[in-house]
PDB file of C-alpha atoms in Angstrom:
ATOM      1  CA  MET A  14       5.447  11.308 -20.145  1.00  0.00           C
ATOM      2  CA  HIS A  15       2.157  11.971 -18.476  1.00  0.00           C
ATOM      3  CA  SER A  16       1.402  15.513 -17.463  1.00  0.00           C
ATOM      4  CA  VAL A  17      -1.520  16.028 -15.164  1.00  0.00           C
ATOM      5  CA  GLU A  18      -2.934  19.110 -13.488  1.00  0.00           C
ATOM      6  CA  CYS A  19      -4.308  17.484 -10.359  1.00  0.00           C
ATOM      7  CA  LYS A  20      -7.164  19.380  -8.780  1.00  0.00           C
ATOM      8  CA  THR A  21      -6.522  20.992  -5.440  1.00  0.00           C
ATOM      9  CA  ALA A  22      -7.661  18.783  -2.592  1.00  0.00           C
ATOM     10  CA  LYS A  23     -10.780  20.548  -1.361  1.00  0.00           C
ATOM     11  CA  SER A  24     -11.427  20.469   2.339  1.00  0.00           C
ATOM     12  CA  GLY A  25     -14.951  19.062   2.167  1.00  0.00           C
ATOM     13  CA  LYS A  26     -13.982  16.259  -0.186  1.00  0.00           C
ATOM     14  CA  LEU A  27     -10.960  15.357   1.879  1.00  0.00           C
ATOM     15  CA  VAL A  28     -13.006  15.094   5.026  1.00  0.00           C
ATOM     16  CA  ARG A  29     -15.479  12.791   3.298  1.00  0.00           C
ATOM     17  CA  ASN A  30     -12.744  10.637   1.802  1.00  0.00           C
ATOM     18  CA  MET A  31     -10.871  10.428   5.056  1.00  0.00           C
ATOM     19  CA  GLY A  32     -14.105   9.410   6.680  1.00  0.00           C
ATOM     20  CA  LYS A  33     -14.273   6.508   4.238  1.00  0.00           C
ATOM     21  CA  ALA A  34     -10.843   5.526   5.462  1.00  0.00           C
ATOM     22  CA  ALA A  35     -12.291   5.245   8.970  1.00  0.00           C
ATOM     23  CA  LEU A  36     -10.444   8.268  10.278  1.00  0.00           C
ATOM     24  CA  GLY A  37     -13.641   9.349  11.920  1.00  0.00           C
ATOM     25  CA  ALA A  38     -13.627   6.070  13.764  1.00  0.00           C
ATOM     26  CA  ILE A  39     -10.071   6.703  14.882  1.00  0.00           C
ATOM     27  CA  LEU A  40     -11.121  10.062  16.250  1.00  0.00           C
ATOM     28  CA  LEU A  41     -14.279   8.897  17.995  1.00  0.00           C
ATOM     29  CA  ILE A  42     -12.875   5.662  19.345  1.00  0.00           C
ATOM     30  CA  GLY A  43      -9.117   5.991  19.449  1.00  0.00           C
ATOM     31  CA  VAL A  44      -8.908   9.448  20.982  1.00  0.00           C
ATOM     32  CA  SER A  45     -11.205   8.509  23.820  1.00  0.00           C
ATOM     33  CA  GLY A  46      -8.828   5.689  24.660  1.00  0.00           C
ATOM     34  CA  ALA A  47     -11.662   3.189  24.980  1.00  0.00           C
ATOM     35  CA  ALA A  48     -10.345   1.100  22.106  1.00  0.00           C
ATOM     36  CA  VAL A  49      -6.793   0.859  23.452  1.00  0.00           C
ATOM     37  CA  ALA A  50      -6.965  -2.449  25.284  1.00  0.00           C
ATOM     38  CA  GLN A  51      -3.447  -2.277  26.669  1.00  0.00           C
ATOM     39  CA  ASN A  52      -0.191  -0.394  26.404  1.00  0.00           C
ATOM     40  CA  MET A  53       1.828  -0.579  23.194  1.00  0.00           C
ATOM     41  CA  VAL A  54       5.450   0.394  22.643  1.00  0.00           C
ATOM     42  CA  VAL A  55       5.574   2.676  19.616  1.00  0.00           C
ATOM     43  CA  ARG A  56       9.178   3.881  19.853  1.00  0.00           C
ATOM     44  CA  SER A  57      12.216   2.615  21.721  1.00  0.00           C
ATOM     45  CA  THR A  58      15.836   3.701  21.772  1.00  0.00           C
ATOM     46  CA  GLY A  59      18.799   2.946  23.998  1.00  0.00           C
ATOM     47  CA  PRO A  60      20.382  -0.174  25.520  1.00  0.00           C
ATOM     48  CA  SER A  61      16.999  -1.784  26.338  1.00  0.00           C
ATOM     49  CA  ALA A  62      15.445  -1.267  22.889  1.00  0.00           C
ATOM     50  CA  LYS A  63      15.583  -4.996  22.118  1.00  0.00           C
ATOM     51  CA  SER A  64      13.622  -5.763  25.272  1.00  0.00           C
ATOM     52  CA  TYR A  65      10.927  -3.228  24.380  1.00  0.00           C
ATOM     53  CA  PRO A  66      10.623  -3.267  20.564  1.00  0.00           C
ATOM     54  CA  ALA A  67       7.986  -1.225  18.729  1.00  0.00           C
ATOM     55  CA  GLY A  68       4.732  -3.178  18.670  1.00  0.00           C
ATOM     56  CA  LYS A  69       5.286  -4.915  22.013  1.00  0.00           C
ATOM     57  CA  LYS A  70       2.151  -4.854  24.166  1.00  0.00           C
ATOM     58  CA  LEU A  71       2.304  -4.511  27.918  1.00  0.00           C
ATOM     59  CA  ALA A  72      -0.509  -5.055  30.406  1.00  0.00           C
ATOM     60  CA  ASN A  73      -1.399  -2.459  33.017  1.00  0.00           C
ATOM     61  CA  GLY A  74       0.727  -2.921  36.094  1.00  0.00           C
ATOM     62  CA  THR A  75       3.740  -4.133  34.127  1.00  0.00           C
ATOM     63  CA  LYS A  76       7.063  -2.965  35.546  1.00  0.00           C
ATOM     64  CA  VAL A  77       9.365  -1.461  32.930  1.00  0.00           C
ATOM     65  CA  THR A  78      13.018  -1.328  33.951  1.00  0.00           C
ATOM     66  CA  LEU A  79      15.206   0.991  31.906  1.00  0.00           C
ATOM     67  CA  LYS A  80      18.908   1.746  31.816  1.00  0.00           C
ATOM     68  CA  ASP A  81      20.693   5.033  31.355  1.00  0.00           C
ATOM     69  CA  LEU A  82      20.033   6.567  27.895  1.00  0.00           C
ATOM     70  CA  ASP A  83      16.888   4.447  27.415  1.00  0.00           C
ATOM     71  CA  ARG A  84      13.808   6.241  26.077  1.00  0.00           C
ATOM     72  CA  VAL A  85      10.596   4.318  25.480  1.00  0.00           C
ATOM     73  CA  THR A  86       7.357   5.844  24.160  1.00  0.00           C
ATOM     74  CA  ILE A  87       4.241   3.895  25.095  1.00  0.00           C
ATOM     75  CA  LEU A  88       0.734   4.396  23.711  1.00  0.00           C
ATOM     76  CA  GLY A  89      -1.988   3.734  26.271  1.00  0.00           C
ATOM     77  CA  LYS A  90      -5.531   4.726  27.190  1.00  0.00           C
ATOM     78  CA  GLY A  91      -4.410   8.121  28.454  1.00  0.00           C
ATOM     79  CA  GLY A  92      -2.336   9.039  25.412  1.00  0.00           C
ATOM     80  CA  THR A  93       1.420   8.554  25.309  1.00  0.00           C
ATOM     81  CA  ARG A  94       3.987   8.143  28.044  1.00  0.00           C
ATOM     82  CA  VAL A  95       7.658   8.766  27.452  1.00  0.00           C
ATOM     83  CA  LEU A  96       9.763   6.771  29.905  1.00  0.00           C
ATOM     84  CA  LYS A  97      13.385   7.801  30.361  1.00  0.00           C
ATOM     85  CA  GLY A  98      15.956   5.636  32.092  1.00  0.00           C
ATOM     86  CA  PRO A  99      17.431   4.806  34.385  1.00  0.00           C
ATOM     87  CA  GLY A 100      14.599   3.616  36.580  1.00  0.00           C
ATOM     88  CA  THR A 101      11.684   1.243  36.988  1.00  0.00           C
ATOM     89  CA  PHE A 102       8.212   2.385  35.972  1.00  0.00           C
ATOM     90  CA  SER A 103       4.773   0.915  36.570  1.00  0.00           C
ATOM     91  CA  LEU A 104       2.286   1.148  33.707  1.00  0.00           C
ATOM     92  CA  GLY A 105      -1.246   2.254  34.494  1.00  0.00           C
ATOM     93  CA  ASN A 106      -0.397   3.105  38.087  1.00  0.00           C
ATOM     94  CA  ARG A 107      -1.913   6.569  37.913  1.00  0.00           C
ATOM     95  CA  ALA A 108      -4.474   8.441  35.887  1.00  0.00           C
ATOM     96  CA  ARG A 109      -3.158  10.856  33.299  1.00  0.00           C
ATOM     97  CA  THR A 110      -4.917  13.722  31.645  1.00  0.00           C
ATOM     98  CA  GLN A 111      -5.443  13.234  27.931  1.00  0.00           C
ATOM     99  CA  SER A 112      -7.062  16.526  27.014  1.00  0.00           C
ATOM    100  CA  SER A 113      -4.024  18.092  25.333  1.00  0.00           C
ATOM    101  CA  SER A 114      -3.130  14.854  23.567  1.00  0.00           C
ATOM    102  CA  SER A 115      -6.710  14.401  22.409  1.00  0.00           C
ATOM    103  CA  THR A 116      -6.828  17.941  21.064  1.00  0.00           C
ATOM    104  CA  ARG A 117      -3.665  17.474  19.047  1.00  0.00           C
ATOM    105  CA  LEU A 118      -4.806  14.108  17.754  1.00  0.00           C
ATOM    106  CA  ALA A 119      -8.213  15.433  16.775  1.00  0.00           C
ATOM    107  CA  SER A 120      -6.549  18.175  14.748  1.00  0.00           C
ATOM    108  CA  PHE A 121      -4.119  15.683  13.251  1.00  0.00           C
ATOM    109  CA  ILE A 122      -6.760  13.151  12.232  1.00  0.00           C
ATOM    110  CA  ASN A 123      -9.478  15.578  11.147  1.00  0.00           C
ATOM    111  CA  ASN A 124      -7.265  18.067   9.327  1.00  0.00           C
ATOM    112  CA  ARG A 125      -9.402  19.724   6.681  1.00  0.00           C
ATOM    113  CA  GLY A 126      -6.730  19.447   4.020  1.00  0.00           C
ATOM    114  CA  SER A 127      -6.996  23.145   3.324  1.00  0.00           C
ATOM    115  CA  SER A 128      -4.321  24.832   1.276  1.00  0.00           C
ATOM    116  CA  ARG A 129      -4.499  27.692   3.767  1.00  0.00           C
ATOM    117  CA  ALA A 130      -2.024  26.101   6.145  1.00  0.00           C
ATOM    118  CA  ARG A 131       0.714  27.899   8.021  1.00  0.00           C
ATOM    119  CA  THR A 132       3.560  29.175   5.885  1.00  0.00           C
ATOM    120  CA  GLY A 133       6.218  27.611   8.072  1.00  0.00           C
ATOM    121  CA  ALA A 134       7.945  30.943   8.703  1.00  0.00           C
ATOM    122  CA  VAL A 135       7.791  33.021  11.850  1.00  0.00           C
ATOM    123  CA  ARG A 136       8.866  36.667  11.806  1.00  0.00           C
ATOM    124  CA  SER A 137      11.079  37.685  14.677  1.00  0.00           C
ATOM    125  CA  ALA A 138      10.686  41.142  16.217  1.00  0.00           C
ATOM    126  CA  GLY A 139      12.114  43.335  13.472  1.00  0.00           C
ATOM    127  CA  VAL A 140      14.988  40.952  12.841  1.00  0.00           C
ATOM    128  CA  GLY A 141      13.775  38.993   9.864  1.00  0.00           C
ATOM    129  CA  VAL A 142      12.249  35.617   9.209  1.00  0.00           C
ATOM    130  CA  THR A 143      13.106  32.492  11.148  1.00  0.00           C
ATOM    131  CA  SER A 144      12.325  29.274   9.336  1.00  0.00           C
ATOM    132  CA  VAL A 145      10.212  26.690  11.112  1.00  0.00           C
ATOM    133  CA  ALA A 146       9.743  23.325   9.451  1.00  0.00           C
ATOM    134  CA  PRO A 147       6.034  22.730   8.697  1.00  0.00           C
ATOM    135  CA  LYS A 148       4.553  19.484   9.984  1.00  0.00           C
ATOM    136  CA  ASN A 149       2.590  17.023   7.894  1.00  0.00           C
ATOM    137  CA  PRO A 150      -1.001  17.608   9.082  1.00  0.00           C
ATOM    138  CA  ASN A 151      -2.402  14.135   8.401  1.00  0.00           C
ATOM    139  CA  LEU A 152      -1.254  10.564   8.966  1.00  0.00           C
ATOM    140  CA  TRP A 153      -2.342   9.509   5.481  1.00  0.00           C
ATOM    141  CA  PHE A 154      -0.783  12.380   3.495  1.00  0.00           C
ATOM    142  CA  LEU A 155       2.335  11.310   1.589  1.00  0.00           C
ATOM    143  CA  ASP A 156       5.249  13.637   2.366  1.00  0.00           C
ATOM    144  CA  VAL A 157       7.180  14.077  -0.904  1.00  0.00           C
ATOM    145  CA  THR A 158      10.439  14.364   1.057  1.00  0.00           C
ATOM    146  CA  LYS A 159      10.071  10.999   2.836  1.00  0.00           C
ATOM    147  CA  GLY A 160      10.993   7.684   1.259  1.00  0.00           C
ATOM    148  CA  GLY A 161      10.514   4.100   2.382  1.00  0.00           C
ATOM    149  CA  LYS A 162       7.338   2.137   2.971  1.00  0.00           C
ATOM    150  CA  PHE A 163       4.083   4.075   3.059  1.00  0.00           C
ATOM    151  CA  CYS A 164       0.817   2.566   4.300  1.00  0.00           C
ATOM    152  CA  VAL A 165      -2.295   3.523   2.324  1.00  0.00           C
ATOM    153  CA  ALA A 166      -5.626   3.256   4.136  1.00  0.00           C
ATOM    154  CA  ASP A 167      -7.710   4.477   1.189  1.00  0.00           C
ATOM    155  CA  ALA A 168      -6.219   4.516  -2.329  1.00  0.00           C
ATOM    156  CA  GLU A 169      -8.936   6.869  -3.572  1.00  0.00           C
ATOM    157  CA  ALA A 170      -7.975   9.481  -0.999  1.00  0.00           C
ATOM    158  CA  LEU A 171      -4.163   9.491  -1.274  1.00  0.00           C
ATOM    159  CA  VAL A 172      -2.792  13.032  -1.164  1.00  0.00           C
ATOM    160  CA  LEU A 173       0.708  14.368  -1.833  1.00  0.00           C
ATOM    161  CA  TRP A 174       1.936  16.897   0.734  1.00  0.00           C
ATOM    162  CA  ARG A 175       4.942  19.200   0.362  1.00  0.00           C
ATOM    163  CA  PRO A 176       6.526  20.987   3.357  1.00  0.00           C
ATOM    164  CA  ASP A 177       7.735  23.985   1.328  1.00  0.00           C
ATOM    165  CA  TYR A 178       4.681  25.583  -0.254  1.00  0.00           C
ATOM    166  CA  THR A 179       5.674  29.243  -0.215  1.00  0.00           C
ATOM    167  CA  GLY A 180       6.044  29.164  -3.996  1.00  0.00           C
ATOM    168  CA  SER A 181       4.876  27.097  -6.933  1.00  0.00           C
ATOM    169  CA  ALA A 182       6.501  23.717  -7.549  1.00  0.00           C
ATOM    170  CA  THR A 183       6.353  20.520  -9.569  1.00  0.00           C
ATOM    171  CA  ALA A 184       7.125  16.896  -8.889  1.00  0.00           C
ATOM    172  CA  SER A 185       7.906  13.969 -11.156  1.00  0.00           C
ATOM    173  CA  ILE A 186       6.547  10.545 -10.248  1.00  0.00           C
ATOM    174  CA  VAL A 187       8.787   7.950 -11.889  1.00  0.00           C
ATOM    175  CA  GLU A 188       7.854   4.287 -12.254  1.00  0.00           C
ATOM    176  CA  PRO A 189      11.273   2.576 -11.833  1.00  0.00           C
ATOM    177  CA  ALA A 190      10.564  -0.528 -13.929  1.00  0.00           C
ATOM    178  CA  ASN A 191       9.598   1.166 -17.200  1.00  0.00           C
ATOM    179  CA  GLY A 192      10.670   4.753 -16.559  1.00  0.00           C
ATOM    180  CA  THR A 193       7.199   6.240 -17.100  1.00  0.00           C
ATOM    181  CA  VAL A 194       7.073   9.780 -15.715  1.00  0.00           C
ATOM    182  CA  THR A 195       3.975  11.567 -14.443  1.00  0.00           C
ATOM    183  CA  GLU A 196       4.213  15.209 -13.461  1.00  0.00           C
ATOM    184  CA  VAL A 197       2.083  17.110 -10.949  1.00  0.00           C
ATOM    185  CA  ALA A 198       2.133  20.830 -10.195  1.00  0.00           C
ATOM    186  CA  TRP A 199       1.345  22.877  -7.109  1.00  0.00           C
ATOM    187  CA  ARG A 200       0.319  26.495  -7.169  1.00  0.00           C
ATOM    188  CA  LYS A 201       1.893  28.978  -4.789  1.00  0.00           C
ATOM    189  CA  GLY A 202       0.635  28.517  -1.262  1.00  0.00           C
ATOM    190  CA  ASN A 203      -0.956  25.115  -1.870  1.00  0.00           C
ATOM    191  CA  PRO A 204       0.677  22.158  -0.052  1.00  0.00           C
ATOM    192  CA  LEU A 205      -1.699  19.429  -1.309  1.00  0.00           C
ATOM    193  CA  LYS A 206      -2.239  17.469  -4.516  1.00  0.00           C
ATOM    194  CA  ARG A 207      -4.202  14.371  -5.280  1.00  0.00           C
ATOM    195  CA  TRP A 208      -2.124  11.355  -6.263  1.00  0.00           C
ATOM    196  CA  PRO A 209      -2.722  10.794 -10.028  1.00  0.00           C
ATOM    197  CA  ARG A 210      -4.111   7.269  -9.800  1.00  0.00           C
ATOM    198  CA  ALA A 211      -4.964   6.942 -13.505  1.00  0.00           C
ATOM    199  CA  GLU A 212      -1.410   7.716 -14.594  1.00  0.00           C
ATOM    200  CA  ALA A 213       0.368   6.114 -11.624  1.00  0.00           C
ATOM    201  CA  PRO A 214      -1.732   3.134 -10.438  1.00  0.00           C
ATOM    202  CA  LEU A 215      -1.593   2.159  -6.785  1.00  0.00           C
ATOM    203  CA  GLU A 216      -1.296  -1.461  -5.735  1.00  0.00           C
ATOM    204  CA  ASN A 217       0.406  -3.359  -2.956  1.00  0.00           C
ATOM    205  CA  GLY A 218       4.153  -3.383  -3.493  1.00  0.00           C
ATOM    206  CA  ALA A 219       4.092  -0.632  -6.127  1.00  0.00           C
ATOM    207  CA  SER A 220       7.229   1.489  -6.114  1.00  0.00           C
ATOM    208  CA  TYR A 221       7.694   5.040  -7.389  1.00  0.00           C
ATOM    209  CA  ARG A 222      10.488   7.587  -7.237  1.00  0.00           C
ATOM    210  CA  LEU A 223       9.474  11.135  -6.366  1.00  0.00           C
ATOM    211  CA  ILE A 224      11.554  14.015  -7.707  1.00  0.00           C
ATOM    212  CA  GLY A 225      10.427  17.406  -6.417  1.00  0.00           C
ATOM    213  CA  SER A 226      11.555  20.701  -7.890  1.00  0.00           C
ATOM    214  CA  ASN A 227      12.001  22.203  -4.416  1.00  0.00           C
ATOM    215  CA  VAL A 228      13.414  19.078  -2.774  1.00  0.00           C
ATOM    216  CA  ASP A 229      17.123  18.415  -2.214  1.00  0.00           C
ATOM    217  CA  LYS A 230      17.018  14.789  -3.334  1.00  0.00           C
ATOM    218  CA  SER A 231      14.637  12.264  -4.817  1.00  0.00           C
ATOM    219  CA  VAL A 232      13.059   9.551  -2.671  1.00  0.00           C
ATOM    220  CA  GLU A 233      11.674   6.111  -3.442  1.00  0.00           C
ATOM    221  CA  VAL A 234       8.302   5.194  -1.957  1.00  0.00           C
ATOM    222  CA  ASN A 235       7.095   1.605  -1.612  1.00  0.00           C
ATOM    223  CA  PHE A 236       3.352   1.373  -1.112  1.00  0.00           C
ATOM    224  CA  VAL A 237       1.652  -0.980   1.312  1.00  0.00           C
ATOM    225  CA  MET A 238      -2.085  -1.222   0.685  1.00  0.00           C
ATOM    226  CA  LEU A 239      -3.847  -2.018   3.946  1.00  0.00           C
ATOM    227  CA  ASN A 240      -6.530  -4.691   3.594  1.00  0.00           C
ATOM    228  CA  GLU A 241      -8.828  -2.601   5.746  1.00  0.00           C
ATOM    229  CA  ALA A 242      -8.647   0.828   7.279  1.00  0.00           C
ATOM    230  CA  PRO A 243      -7.633   0.865  10.961  1.00  0.00           C
ATOM    231  CA  GLN A 244     -10.682   1.244  13.158  1.00  0.00           C
ATOM    232  CA  ASN A 245      -8.941   2.906  16.111  1.00  0.00           C
ATOM    233  CA  LEU A 246      -5.682   4.465  17.198  1.00  0.00           C
ATOM    234  CA  ASP A 247      -4.321   1.188  18.555  1.00  0.00           C
ATOM    235  CA  ASP A 248      -4.951  -0.569  15.232  1.00  0.00           C
ATOM    236  CA  ALA A 249      -3.403   2.305  13.276  1.00  0.00           C
ATOM    237  CA  ALA A 250      -0.178   2.153  15.282  1.00  0.00           C
ATOM    238  CA  ALA A 251      -0.069  -1.651  15.039  1.00  0.00           C
ATOM    239  CA  ALA A 252      -0.571  -1.546  11.248  1.00  0.00           C
ATOM    240  CA  LEU A 253       2.231   0.973  10.758  1.00  0.00           C
ATOM    241  CA  ILE A 254       4.600  -1.052  12.921  1.00  0.00           C
ATOM    242  CA  ALA A 255       3.718  -4.404  11.328  1.00  0.00           C
ATOM    243  CA  ASN A 256       4.206  -3.077   7.796  1.00  0.00           C
ATOM    244  CA  GLY A 257       7.331  -1.053   8.456  1.00  0.00           C
ATOM    245  CA  CYS A 258       5.793   2.328   7.595  1.00  0.00           C
ATOM    246  CA  GLN A 259       8.346   4.151   9.706  1.00  0.00           C
ATOM    247  CA  SER A 260       7.852   7.732   8.534  1.00  0.00           C
ATOM    248  CA  GLN A 261       4.136   7.550   9.358  1.00  0.00           C
ATOM    249  CA  LEU A 262       4.844   5.934  12.718  1.00  0.00           C
ATOM    250  CA  ASP A 263       7.322   8.699  13.518  1.00  0.00           C
ATOM    251  CA  LEU A 264       4.714  11.284  12.565  1.00  0.00           C
ATOM    252  CA  LEU A 265       2.094   9.591  14.729  1.00  0.00           C
ATOM    253  CA  VAL A 266       4.418   9.465  17.730  1.00  0.00           C
ATOM    254  CA  GLU A 267       5.474  13.083  17.295  1.00  0.00           C
ATOM    255  CA  THR A 268       1.835  14.145  17.131  1.00  0.00           C
ATOM    256  CA  LEU A 269       0.854  12.167  20.207  1.00  0.00           C
ATOM    257  CA  ASP A 270       3.945  12.965  22.242  1.00  0.00           C
ATOM    258  CA  ASP A 271       3.368  15.970  24.489  1.00  0.00           C
ATOM    259  CA  GLY A 272       7.074  16.149  25.220  1.00  0.00           C
ATOM    260  CA  SER A 273       6.700  15.103  28.842  1.00  0.00           C
ATOM    261  CA  SER A 274       8.442  12.208  30.506  1.00  0.00           C
ATOM    262  CA  ASP A 275       7.416   9.920  33.336  1.00  0.00           C
ATOM    263  CA  ASP A 276      10.569   9.706  35.409  1.00  0.00           C
ATOM    264  CA  GLN A 277       9.039  11.018  38.628  1.00  0.00           C
ATOM    265  CA  ASP A 278       7.337   7.730  39.520  1.00  0.00           C
ATOM    266  CA  ALA A 279      10.387   5.539  39.067  1.00  0.00           C
ATOM    267  CA  SER A 280      11.036   3.142  41.893  1.00  0.00           C
TER     268      SER A 280
END
């Protein structure tokens, strides 16, 4: 068993490492929308999901016809649009403000990685504490509660993130083939830890089981090493979709989605 005391991910170092992963390029190019050449479906549910699968690209002016219960999220130059059926919608038929979306994305991409994040608890007026689930602050942080495929843009900068950081905790990283166990530990109030690359090497197709002391169940993570870091928001979404990194795609959509829908321009 390996036991490692991973150093806390310092904000300055994280920013530099994330910059190496071209996150700065995502911010400067992707947020502005200039690099999004056309509209891309990033999430689709309902009867028409097969007609508008994630990854499908649609030119401006395309008519999207949806049925009742359909919900399609589209990434475009102005941010995201959430189309709700029934109705027919025209893409790119009107300008949309992107200031709020850009602000959220900038915070999401350029998160400092500080351990001084929100506690995830909001105190009601004299009633007690109401729990609010913390949100993963960075697309490339590995949530220890999420399994499945995980896309890595920069192996040297991979960080473990835990949603419950009100107390201290540990996690076991188990290599399924030979059973080798590597342990990491978080101090109270710190949500971040570097992935122990020396003890648990990262390569394309590598699989590890994560067992957290404050997590209900273990999860298995299958790593996908990207050949090159995405250079803009469009490329990032396409890479996640192409490689089946669903938890990251969900996080990206949730961060971009301002909760609004475009059902007022249906025809």
